[in-house]
Tab-separated table of C-alpha atoms (C1' of nucleotides) in Angstrom:
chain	number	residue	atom	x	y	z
A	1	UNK	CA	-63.015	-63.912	22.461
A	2	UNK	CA	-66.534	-65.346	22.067
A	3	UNK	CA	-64.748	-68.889	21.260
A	4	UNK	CA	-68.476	-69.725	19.907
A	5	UNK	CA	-69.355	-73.812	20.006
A	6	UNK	CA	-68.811	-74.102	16.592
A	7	UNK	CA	-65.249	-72.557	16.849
A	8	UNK	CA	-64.635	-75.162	20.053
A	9	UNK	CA	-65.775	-78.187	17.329
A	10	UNK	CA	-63.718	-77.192	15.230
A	11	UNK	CA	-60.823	-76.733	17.855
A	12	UNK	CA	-61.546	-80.046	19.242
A	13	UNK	CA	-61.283	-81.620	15.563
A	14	UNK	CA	-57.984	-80.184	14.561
A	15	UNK	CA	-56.756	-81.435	17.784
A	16	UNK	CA	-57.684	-84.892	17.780
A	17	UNK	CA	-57.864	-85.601	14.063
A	18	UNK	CA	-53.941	-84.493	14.276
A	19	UNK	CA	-53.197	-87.025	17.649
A	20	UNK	CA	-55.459	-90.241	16.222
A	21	UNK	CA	-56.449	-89.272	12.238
A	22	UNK	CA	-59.666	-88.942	10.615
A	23	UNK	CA	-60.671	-92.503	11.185
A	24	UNK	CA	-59.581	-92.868	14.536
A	25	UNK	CA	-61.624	-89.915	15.428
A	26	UNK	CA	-65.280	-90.018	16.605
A	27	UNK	CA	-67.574	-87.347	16.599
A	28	UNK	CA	-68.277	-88.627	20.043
A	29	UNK	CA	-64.759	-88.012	21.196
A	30	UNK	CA	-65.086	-84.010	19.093
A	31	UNK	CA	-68.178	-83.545	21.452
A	32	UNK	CA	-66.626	-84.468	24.735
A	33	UNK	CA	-63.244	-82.298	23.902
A	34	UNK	CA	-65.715	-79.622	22.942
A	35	UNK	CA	-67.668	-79.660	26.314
A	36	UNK	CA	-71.051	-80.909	24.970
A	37	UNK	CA	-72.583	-84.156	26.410
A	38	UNK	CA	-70.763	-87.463	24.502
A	39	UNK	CA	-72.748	-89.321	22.316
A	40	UNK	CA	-75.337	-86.269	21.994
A	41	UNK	CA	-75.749	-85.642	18.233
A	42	UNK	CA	-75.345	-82.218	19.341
A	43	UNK	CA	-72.426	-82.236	17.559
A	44	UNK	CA	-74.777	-82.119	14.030
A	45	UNK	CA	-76.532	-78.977	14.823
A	46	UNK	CA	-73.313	-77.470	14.048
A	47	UNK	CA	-71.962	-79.790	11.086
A	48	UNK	CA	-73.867	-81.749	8.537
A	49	UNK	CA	-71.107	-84.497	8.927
A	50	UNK	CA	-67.990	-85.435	10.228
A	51	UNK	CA	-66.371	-85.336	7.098
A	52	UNK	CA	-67.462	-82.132	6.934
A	53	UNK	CA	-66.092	-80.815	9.639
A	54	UNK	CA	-62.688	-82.392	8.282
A	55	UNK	CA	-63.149	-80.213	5.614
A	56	UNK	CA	-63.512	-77.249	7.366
A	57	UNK	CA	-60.518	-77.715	9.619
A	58	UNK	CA	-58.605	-77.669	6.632
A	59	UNK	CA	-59.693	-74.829	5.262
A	60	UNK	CA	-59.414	-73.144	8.673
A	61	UNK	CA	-55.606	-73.965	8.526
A	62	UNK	CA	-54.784	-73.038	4.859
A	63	UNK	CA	-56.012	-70.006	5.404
A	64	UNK	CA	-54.103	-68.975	8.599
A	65	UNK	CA	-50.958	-70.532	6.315
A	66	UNK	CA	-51.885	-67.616	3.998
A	67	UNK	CA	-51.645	-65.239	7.284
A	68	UNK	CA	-48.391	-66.442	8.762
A	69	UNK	CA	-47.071	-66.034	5.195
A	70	UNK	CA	-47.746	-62.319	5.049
A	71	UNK	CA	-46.309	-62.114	8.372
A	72	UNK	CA	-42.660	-62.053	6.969
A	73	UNK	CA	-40.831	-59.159	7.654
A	74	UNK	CA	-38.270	-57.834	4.640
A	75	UNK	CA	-35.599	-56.359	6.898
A	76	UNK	CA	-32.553	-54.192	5.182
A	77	UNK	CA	-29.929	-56.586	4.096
A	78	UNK	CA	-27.400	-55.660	5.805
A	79	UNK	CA	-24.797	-58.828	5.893
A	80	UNK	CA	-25.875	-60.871	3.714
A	81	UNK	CA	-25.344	-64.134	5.547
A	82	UNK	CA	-26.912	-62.600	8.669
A	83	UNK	CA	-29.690	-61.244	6.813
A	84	UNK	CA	-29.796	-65.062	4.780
A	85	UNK	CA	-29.745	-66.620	8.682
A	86	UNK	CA	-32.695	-64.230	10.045
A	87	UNK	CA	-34.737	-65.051	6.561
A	88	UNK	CA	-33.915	-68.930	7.290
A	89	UNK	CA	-35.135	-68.445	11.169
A	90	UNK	CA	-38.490	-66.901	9.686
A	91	UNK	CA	-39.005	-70.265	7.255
A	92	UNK	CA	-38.265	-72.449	10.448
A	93	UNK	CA	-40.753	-69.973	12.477
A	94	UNK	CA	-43.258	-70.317	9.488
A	95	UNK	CA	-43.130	-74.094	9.564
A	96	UNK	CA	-44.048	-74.213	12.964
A	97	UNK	CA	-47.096	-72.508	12.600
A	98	UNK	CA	-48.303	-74.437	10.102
A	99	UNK	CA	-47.719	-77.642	11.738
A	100	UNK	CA	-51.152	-78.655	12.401
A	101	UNK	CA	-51.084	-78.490	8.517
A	102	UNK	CA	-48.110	-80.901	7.960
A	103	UNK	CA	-49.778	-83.322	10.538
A	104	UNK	CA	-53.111	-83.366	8.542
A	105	UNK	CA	-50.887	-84.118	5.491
A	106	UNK	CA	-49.155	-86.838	6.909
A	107	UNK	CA	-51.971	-88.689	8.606
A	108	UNK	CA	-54.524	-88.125	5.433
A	109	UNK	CA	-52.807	-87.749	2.112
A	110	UNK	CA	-54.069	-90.449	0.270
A	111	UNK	CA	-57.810	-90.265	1.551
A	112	UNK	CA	-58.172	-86.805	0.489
A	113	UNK	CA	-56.609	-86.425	-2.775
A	114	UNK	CA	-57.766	-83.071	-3.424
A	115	UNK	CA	-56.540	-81.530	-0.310
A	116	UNK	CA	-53.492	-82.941	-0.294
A	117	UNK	CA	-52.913	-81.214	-3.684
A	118	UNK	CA	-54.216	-77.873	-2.313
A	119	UNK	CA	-52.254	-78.365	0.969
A	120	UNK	CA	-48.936	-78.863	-1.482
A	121	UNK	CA	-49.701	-75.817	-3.631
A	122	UNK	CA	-50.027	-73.538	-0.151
A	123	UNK	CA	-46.850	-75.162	1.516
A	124	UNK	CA	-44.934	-76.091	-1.266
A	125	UNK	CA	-45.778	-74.078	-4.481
A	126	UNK	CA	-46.592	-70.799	-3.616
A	127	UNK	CA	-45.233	-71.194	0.127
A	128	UNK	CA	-41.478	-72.404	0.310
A	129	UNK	CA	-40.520	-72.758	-2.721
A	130	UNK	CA	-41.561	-69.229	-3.945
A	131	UNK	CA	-40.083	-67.867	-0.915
A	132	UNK	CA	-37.041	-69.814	-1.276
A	133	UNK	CA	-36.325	-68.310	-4.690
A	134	UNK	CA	-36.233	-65.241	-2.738
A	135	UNK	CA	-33.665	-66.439	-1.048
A	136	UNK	CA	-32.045	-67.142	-4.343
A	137	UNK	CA	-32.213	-63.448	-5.738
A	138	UNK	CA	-30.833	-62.150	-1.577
A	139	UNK	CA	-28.296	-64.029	-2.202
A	140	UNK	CA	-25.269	-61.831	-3.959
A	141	UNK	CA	-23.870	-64.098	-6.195
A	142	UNK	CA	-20.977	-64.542	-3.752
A	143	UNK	CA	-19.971	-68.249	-4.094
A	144	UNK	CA	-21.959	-68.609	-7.685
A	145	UNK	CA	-23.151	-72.645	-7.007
A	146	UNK	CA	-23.405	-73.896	-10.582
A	147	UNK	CA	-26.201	-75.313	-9.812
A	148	UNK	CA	-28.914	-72.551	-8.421
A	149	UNK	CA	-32.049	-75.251	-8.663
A	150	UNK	CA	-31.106	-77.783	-6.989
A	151	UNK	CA	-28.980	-75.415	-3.937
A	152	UNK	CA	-32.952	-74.302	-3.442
A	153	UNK	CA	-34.239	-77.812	-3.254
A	154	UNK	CA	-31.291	-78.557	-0.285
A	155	UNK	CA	-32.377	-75.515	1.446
A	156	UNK	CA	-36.165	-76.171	1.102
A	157	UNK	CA	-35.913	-79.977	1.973
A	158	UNK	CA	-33.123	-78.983	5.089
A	159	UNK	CA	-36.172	-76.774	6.446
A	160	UNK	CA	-38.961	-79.029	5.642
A	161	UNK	CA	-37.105	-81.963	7.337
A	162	UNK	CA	-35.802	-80.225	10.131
A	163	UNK	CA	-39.025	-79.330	11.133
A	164	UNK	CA	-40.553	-82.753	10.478
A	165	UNK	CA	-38.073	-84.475	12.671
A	166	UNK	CA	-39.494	-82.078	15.569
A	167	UNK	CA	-43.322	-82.924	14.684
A	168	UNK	CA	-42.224	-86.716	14.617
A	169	UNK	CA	-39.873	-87.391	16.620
A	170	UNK	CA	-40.558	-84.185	19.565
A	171	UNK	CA	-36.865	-83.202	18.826
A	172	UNK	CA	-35.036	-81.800	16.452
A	173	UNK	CA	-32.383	-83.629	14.380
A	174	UNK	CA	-29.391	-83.966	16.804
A	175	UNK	CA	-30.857	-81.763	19.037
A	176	UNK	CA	-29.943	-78.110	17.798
A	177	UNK	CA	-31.561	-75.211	18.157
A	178	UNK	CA	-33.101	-73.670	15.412
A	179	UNK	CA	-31.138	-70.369	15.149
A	180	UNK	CA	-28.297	-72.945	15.099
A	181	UNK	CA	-29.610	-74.819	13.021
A	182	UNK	CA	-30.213	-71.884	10.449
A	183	UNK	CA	-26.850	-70.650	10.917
A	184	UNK	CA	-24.773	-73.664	9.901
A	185	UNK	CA	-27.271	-73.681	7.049
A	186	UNK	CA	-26.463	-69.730	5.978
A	187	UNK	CA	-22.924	-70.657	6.114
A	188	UNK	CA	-23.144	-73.389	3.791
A	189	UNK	CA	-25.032	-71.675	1.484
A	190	UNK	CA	-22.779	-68.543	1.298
A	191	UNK	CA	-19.445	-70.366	1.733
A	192	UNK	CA	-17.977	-68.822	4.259
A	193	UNK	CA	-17.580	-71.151	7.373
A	194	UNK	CA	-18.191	-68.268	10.043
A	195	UNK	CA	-15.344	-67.883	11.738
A	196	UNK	CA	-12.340	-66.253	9.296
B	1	UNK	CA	-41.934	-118.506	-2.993
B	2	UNK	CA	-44.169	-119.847	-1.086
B	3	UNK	CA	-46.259	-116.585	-0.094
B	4	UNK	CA	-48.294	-118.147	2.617
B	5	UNK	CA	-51.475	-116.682	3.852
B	6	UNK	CA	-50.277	-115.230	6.422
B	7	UNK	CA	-47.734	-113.203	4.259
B	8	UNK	CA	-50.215	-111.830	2.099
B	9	UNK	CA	-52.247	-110.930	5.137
B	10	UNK	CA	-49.100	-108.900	6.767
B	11	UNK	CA	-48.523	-107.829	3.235
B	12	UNK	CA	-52.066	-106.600	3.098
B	13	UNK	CA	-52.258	-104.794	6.461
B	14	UNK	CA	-48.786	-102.493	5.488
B	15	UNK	CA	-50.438	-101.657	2.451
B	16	UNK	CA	-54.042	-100.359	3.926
B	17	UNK	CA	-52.398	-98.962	7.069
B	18	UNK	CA	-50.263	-97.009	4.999
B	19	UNK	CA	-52.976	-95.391	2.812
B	20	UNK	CA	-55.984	-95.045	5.289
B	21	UNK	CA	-54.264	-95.729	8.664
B	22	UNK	CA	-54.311	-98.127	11.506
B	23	UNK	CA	-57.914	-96.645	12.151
B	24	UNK	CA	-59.235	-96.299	8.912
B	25	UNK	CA	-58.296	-100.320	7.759
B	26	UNK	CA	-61.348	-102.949	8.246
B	27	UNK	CA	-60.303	-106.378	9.144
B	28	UNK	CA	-62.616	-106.809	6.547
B	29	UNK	CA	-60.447	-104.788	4.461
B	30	UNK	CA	-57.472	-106.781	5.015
B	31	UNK	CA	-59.125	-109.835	4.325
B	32	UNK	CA	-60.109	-109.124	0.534
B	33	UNK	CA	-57.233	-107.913	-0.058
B	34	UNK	CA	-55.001	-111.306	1.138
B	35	UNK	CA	-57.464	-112.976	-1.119
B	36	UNK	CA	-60.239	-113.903	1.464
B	37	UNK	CA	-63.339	-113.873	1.575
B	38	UNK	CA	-64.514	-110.584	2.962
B	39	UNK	CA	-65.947	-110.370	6.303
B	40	UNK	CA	-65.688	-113.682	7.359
B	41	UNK	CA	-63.363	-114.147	10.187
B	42	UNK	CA	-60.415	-116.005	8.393
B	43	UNK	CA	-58.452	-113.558	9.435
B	44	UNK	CA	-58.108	-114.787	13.115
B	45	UNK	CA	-56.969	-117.924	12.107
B	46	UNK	CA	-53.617	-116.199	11.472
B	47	UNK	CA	-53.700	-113.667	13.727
B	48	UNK	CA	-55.488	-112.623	17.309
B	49	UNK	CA	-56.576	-109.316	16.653
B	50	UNK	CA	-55.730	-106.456	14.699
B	51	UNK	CA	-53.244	-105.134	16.971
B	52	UNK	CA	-51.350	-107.832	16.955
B	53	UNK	CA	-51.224	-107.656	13.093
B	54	UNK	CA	-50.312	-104.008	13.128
B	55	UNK	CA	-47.759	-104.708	15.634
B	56	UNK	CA	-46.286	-107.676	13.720
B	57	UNK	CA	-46.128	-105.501	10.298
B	58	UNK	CA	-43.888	-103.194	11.862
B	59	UNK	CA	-41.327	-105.244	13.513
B	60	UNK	CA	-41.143	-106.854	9.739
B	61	UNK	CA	-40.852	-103.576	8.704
B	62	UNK	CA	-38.002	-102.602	11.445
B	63	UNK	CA	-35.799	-105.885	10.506
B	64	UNK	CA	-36.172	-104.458	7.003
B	65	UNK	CA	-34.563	-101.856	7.795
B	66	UNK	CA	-31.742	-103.402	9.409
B	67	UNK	CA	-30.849	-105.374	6.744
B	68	UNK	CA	-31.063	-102.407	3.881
B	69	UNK	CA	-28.729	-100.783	6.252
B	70	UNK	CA	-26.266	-103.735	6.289
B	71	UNK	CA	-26.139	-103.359	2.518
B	72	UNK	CA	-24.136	-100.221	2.356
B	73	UNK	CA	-21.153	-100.346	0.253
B	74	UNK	CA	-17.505	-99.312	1.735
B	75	UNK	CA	-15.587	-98.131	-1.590
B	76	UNK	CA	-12.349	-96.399	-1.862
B	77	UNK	CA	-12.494	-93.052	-0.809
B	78	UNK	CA	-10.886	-91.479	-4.147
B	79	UNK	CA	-12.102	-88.200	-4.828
B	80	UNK	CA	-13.611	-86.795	-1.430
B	81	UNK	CA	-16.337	-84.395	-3.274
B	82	UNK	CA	-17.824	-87.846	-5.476
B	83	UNK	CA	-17.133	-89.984	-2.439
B	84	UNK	CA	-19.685	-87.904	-0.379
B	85	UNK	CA	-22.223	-87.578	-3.405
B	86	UNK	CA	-22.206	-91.561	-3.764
B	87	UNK	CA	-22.820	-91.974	0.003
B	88	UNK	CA	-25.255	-89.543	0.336
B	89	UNK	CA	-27.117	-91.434	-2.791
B	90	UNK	CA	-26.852	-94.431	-0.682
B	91	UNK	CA	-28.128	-92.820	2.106
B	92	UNK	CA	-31.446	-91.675	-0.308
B	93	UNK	CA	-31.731	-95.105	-1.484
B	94	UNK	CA	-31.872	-96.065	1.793
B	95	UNK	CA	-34.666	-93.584	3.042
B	96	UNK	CA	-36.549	-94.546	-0.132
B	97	UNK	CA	-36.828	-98.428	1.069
B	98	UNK	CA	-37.502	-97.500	4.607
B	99	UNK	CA	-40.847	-95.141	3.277
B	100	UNK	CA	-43.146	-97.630	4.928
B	101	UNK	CA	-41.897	-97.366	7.780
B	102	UNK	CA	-41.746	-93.499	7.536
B	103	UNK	CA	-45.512	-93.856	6.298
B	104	UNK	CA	-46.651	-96.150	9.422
B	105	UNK	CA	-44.209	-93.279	11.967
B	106	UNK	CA	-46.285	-90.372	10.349
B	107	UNK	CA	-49.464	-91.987	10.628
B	108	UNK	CA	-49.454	-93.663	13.855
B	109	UNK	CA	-47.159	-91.842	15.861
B	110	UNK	CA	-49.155	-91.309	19.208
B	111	UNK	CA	-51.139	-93.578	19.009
B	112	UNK	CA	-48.518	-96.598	19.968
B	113	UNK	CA	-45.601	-94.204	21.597
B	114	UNK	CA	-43.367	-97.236	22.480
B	115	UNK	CA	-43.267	-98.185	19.036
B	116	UNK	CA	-42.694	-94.275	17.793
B	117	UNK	CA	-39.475	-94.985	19.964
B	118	UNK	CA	-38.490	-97.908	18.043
B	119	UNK	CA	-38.761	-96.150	14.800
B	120	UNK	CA	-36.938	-93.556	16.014
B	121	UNK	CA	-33.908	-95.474	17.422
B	122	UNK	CA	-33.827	-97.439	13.816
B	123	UNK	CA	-34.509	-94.744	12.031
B	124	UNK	CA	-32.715	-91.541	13.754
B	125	UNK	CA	-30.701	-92.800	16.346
B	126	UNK	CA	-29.037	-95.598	15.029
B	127	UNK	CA	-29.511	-95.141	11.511
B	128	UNK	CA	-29.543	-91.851	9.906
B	129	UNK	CA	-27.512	-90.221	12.872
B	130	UNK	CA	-24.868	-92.846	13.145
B	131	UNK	CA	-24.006	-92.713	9.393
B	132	UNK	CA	-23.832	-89.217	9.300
B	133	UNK	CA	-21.188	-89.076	11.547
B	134	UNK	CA	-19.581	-91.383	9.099
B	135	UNK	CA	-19.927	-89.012	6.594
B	136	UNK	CA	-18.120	-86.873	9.182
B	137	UNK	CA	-15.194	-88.537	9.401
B	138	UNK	CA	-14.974	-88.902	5.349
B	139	UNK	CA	-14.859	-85.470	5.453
B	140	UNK	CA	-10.901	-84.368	4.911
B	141	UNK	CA	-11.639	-81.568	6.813
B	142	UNK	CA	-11.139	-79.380	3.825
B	143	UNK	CA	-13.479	-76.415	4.417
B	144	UNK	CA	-12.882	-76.455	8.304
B	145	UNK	CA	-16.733	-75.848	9.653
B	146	UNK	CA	-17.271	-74.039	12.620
B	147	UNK	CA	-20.292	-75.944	13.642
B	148	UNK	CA	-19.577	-79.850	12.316
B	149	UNK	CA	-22.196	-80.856	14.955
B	150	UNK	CA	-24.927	-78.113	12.930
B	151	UNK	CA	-23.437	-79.216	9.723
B	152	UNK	CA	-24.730	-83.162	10.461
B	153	UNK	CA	-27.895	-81.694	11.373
B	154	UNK	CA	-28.277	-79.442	8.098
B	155	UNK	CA	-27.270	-82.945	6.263
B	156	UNK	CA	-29.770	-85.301	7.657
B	157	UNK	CA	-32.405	-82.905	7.624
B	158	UNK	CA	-32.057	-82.193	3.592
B	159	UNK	CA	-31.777	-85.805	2.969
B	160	UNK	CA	-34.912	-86.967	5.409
B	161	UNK	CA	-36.627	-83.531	3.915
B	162	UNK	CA	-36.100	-84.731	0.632
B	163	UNK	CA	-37.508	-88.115	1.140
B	164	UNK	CA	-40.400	-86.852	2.503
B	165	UNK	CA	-41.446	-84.528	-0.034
B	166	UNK	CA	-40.930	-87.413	-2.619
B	167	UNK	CA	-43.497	-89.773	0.061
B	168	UNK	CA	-46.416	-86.841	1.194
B	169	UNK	CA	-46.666	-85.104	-2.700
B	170	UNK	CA	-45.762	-87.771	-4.544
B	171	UNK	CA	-42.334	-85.998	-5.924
B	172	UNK	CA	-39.235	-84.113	-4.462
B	173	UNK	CA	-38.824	-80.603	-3.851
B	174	UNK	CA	-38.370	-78.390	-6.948
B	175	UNK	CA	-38.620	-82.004	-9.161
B	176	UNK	CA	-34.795	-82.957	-8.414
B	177	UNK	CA	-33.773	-86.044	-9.248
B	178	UNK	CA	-31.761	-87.957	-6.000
B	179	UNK	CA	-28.147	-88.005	-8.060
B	180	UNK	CA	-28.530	-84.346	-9.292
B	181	UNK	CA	-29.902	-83.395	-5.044
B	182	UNK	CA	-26.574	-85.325	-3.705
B	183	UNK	CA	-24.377	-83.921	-5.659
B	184	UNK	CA	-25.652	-80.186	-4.978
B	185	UNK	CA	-25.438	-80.948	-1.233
B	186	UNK	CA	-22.092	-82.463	-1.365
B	187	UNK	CA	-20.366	-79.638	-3.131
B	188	UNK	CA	-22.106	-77.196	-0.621
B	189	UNK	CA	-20.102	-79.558	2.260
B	190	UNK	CA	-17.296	-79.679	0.519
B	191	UNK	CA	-16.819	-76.191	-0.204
B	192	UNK	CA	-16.233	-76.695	-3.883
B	193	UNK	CA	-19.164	-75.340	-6.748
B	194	UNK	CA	-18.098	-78.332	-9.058
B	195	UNK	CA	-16.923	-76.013	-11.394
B	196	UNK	CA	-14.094	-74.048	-10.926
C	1	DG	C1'	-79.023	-75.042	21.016
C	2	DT	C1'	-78.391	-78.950	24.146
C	3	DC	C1'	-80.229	-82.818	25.937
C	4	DT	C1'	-82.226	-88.168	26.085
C	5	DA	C1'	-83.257	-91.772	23.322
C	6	DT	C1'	-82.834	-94.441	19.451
C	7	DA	C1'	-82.646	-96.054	14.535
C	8	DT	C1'	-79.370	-98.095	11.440
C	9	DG	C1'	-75.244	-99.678	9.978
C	10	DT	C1'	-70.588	-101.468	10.556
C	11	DC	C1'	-66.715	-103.343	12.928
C	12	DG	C1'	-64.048	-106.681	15.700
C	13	DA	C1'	-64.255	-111.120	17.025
C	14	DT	C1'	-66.318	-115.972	17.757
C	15	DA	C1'	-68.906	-120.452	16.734
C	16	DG	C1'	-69.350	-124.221	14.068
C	17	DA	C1'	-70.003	-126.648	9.416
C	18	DC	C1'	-67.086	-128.458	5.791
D	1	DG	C1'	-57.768	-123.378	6.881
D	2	DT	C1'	-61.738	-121.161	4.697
D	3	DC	C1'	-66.333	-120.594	4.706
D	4	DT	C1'	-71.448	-118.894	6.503
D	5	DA	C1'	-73.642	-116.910	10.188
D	6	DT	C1'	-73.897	-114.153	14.058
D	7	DC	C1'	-73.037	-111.794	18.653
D	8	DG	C1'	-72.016	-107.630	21.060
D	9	DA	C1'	-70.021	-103.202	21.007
D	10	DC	C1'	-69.788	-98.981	19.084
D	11	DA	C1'	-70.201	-95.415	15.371
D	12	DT	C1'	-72.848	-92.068	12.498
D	13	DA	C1'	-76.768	-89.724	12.290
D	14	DT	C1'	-81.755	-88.526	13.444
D	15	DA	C1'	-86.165	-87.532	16.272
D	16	DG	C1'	-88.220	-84.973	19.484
D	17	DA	C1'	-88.615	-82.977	24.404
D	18	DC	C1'	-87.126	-78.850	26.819
DNA sequence: GTCTATATGTCGATAGAC
DNA sequence: GTCTATCGACATATAGAC
């Protein structure tokens, strides 16, 4: 672990560009959190700006996005709502790991409107929504929902806001759990309450 | 209407705040666009600082809310299934006029905590929560969940899910359209495809 | 590669003329 | 109630010693 000054900048940035934005964050403040001496323009032997740096954050996180995404395992489907419930517990899992990329979203969408398009192709386009069609094809045709397209858009916006509410709020939406949570969801989906 | 200065400065400050943050809005900013004259200090002739103005926006923003949630229409319960779809399109429409405030919560949540709290009782607590239960007790208990208090969760979290996909990426998940994304969800709570 | 010191600009806020 | 002008604080970024 050399954890190198540049790697500690960067550190410092994510953190506090996520707790007061880009704007409310000096490179003063991304000094002191990185243990060099505030108000030193150390800072810019390291970065040519602190936009820069922004921009480098971000691409820090998309790519460990890409990593957590490879991280899925593809069990044997056994039961297929069990198996549907473990897949759902990875997508909540997932989520949380990329939170640092949700917050950046939500703070700076709008001053960066490249990013936020990139940021919505990792998480959205190729992220949940491709894996959520996987979901789709696990699924055995059990309760046959007439409408497959929009079932994936419940489940992907059910995950997305469950985990929002945490990274707002602290807490989850009515406080359950999030193998609970992904339960309840499985059942749904697959029809069958649980308990027969 | 009269739109007094002091409107269009309020009126203003939601607007920049929401695209470039609390931190990332001028006074300066404010003024030109409340039709002043840039940098000169006729902003303080309305309000003390801009705090005050940010705090001000959002408890306009919080009465909002309040009244949009007064508005909701008590109809027969006839069918159960289209009952729940037109509620939860209600409850949409409803998410969709409180955006700003979801905007100023994602923004500036940690940097005024008391006020995340506010948001949240308005929003969560007393809002979203509370009329969920509602949809609860619509329910005719048809399908018989095992988990109703998971089931509310899995509800609000699609709906505020949804809603926030439309607000960060500037469209909903998988391009659903809010009637087509109720009705999907409401046949998964009710048990029923919608064809049969 | 980090420091002290500083140049340069901008922001929040005030003073005072009209 | 809006303007011009400005103060003081602070921010980004640079220069140069060590």
């Amino acid at each position: 672990m050399p954890s190198t000054t540049r790697e500690r900048i960067l550190d410092a940035a994510l953190e506090l560009i996520q707790q007061q934005g880009f704007g409310g964050t000096t490179v003063t403040d991304i000094e002191e959190l990185a243990g060099l001496s505030p108000g030193s323009g150390s800072f810019y032997r390291h970065f040519r700006s602190k936009e820069q740096v922004f921009r480098e954050v971000l691409e820090r996180e998309l790519a460990r996005a890409r990593e957590h995404r490879r991280d899925f395992e593809r069990g044997p489907v056994a039961d297929p709502q069990e198996a549907l419930t473990r897949r759902l517990v990875q997508q909540l899992d997932y989520l949380t790991k990329v939170r640092p990329l949700m917050n950046l979203l939500a703070r700076e969408h709008g001053r960066f409107p490249d990013l936020t398009r990139r940021i919505r192709s990792v998480l959205v386009d190729q992220g949940i929504a491709e894996e959520a069609e996987h979901l789709g094809r696990d699924l055995p045709g059990e309760p046959a929902h007439d409408d497959p397209h929009a079932l994936l858009a419940v489940v992907v916006s059910a995950l997305t806001g469950y985990e929002l509410s945490r990274g707002f709020f602290g807490r989850p939406p009515a406080d359950i759990a999030p193998d609970r949570f992904a339960a309840a969801l499985a059942a749904l989906v697959t029809g069958r309450p649980g308990r027969e």
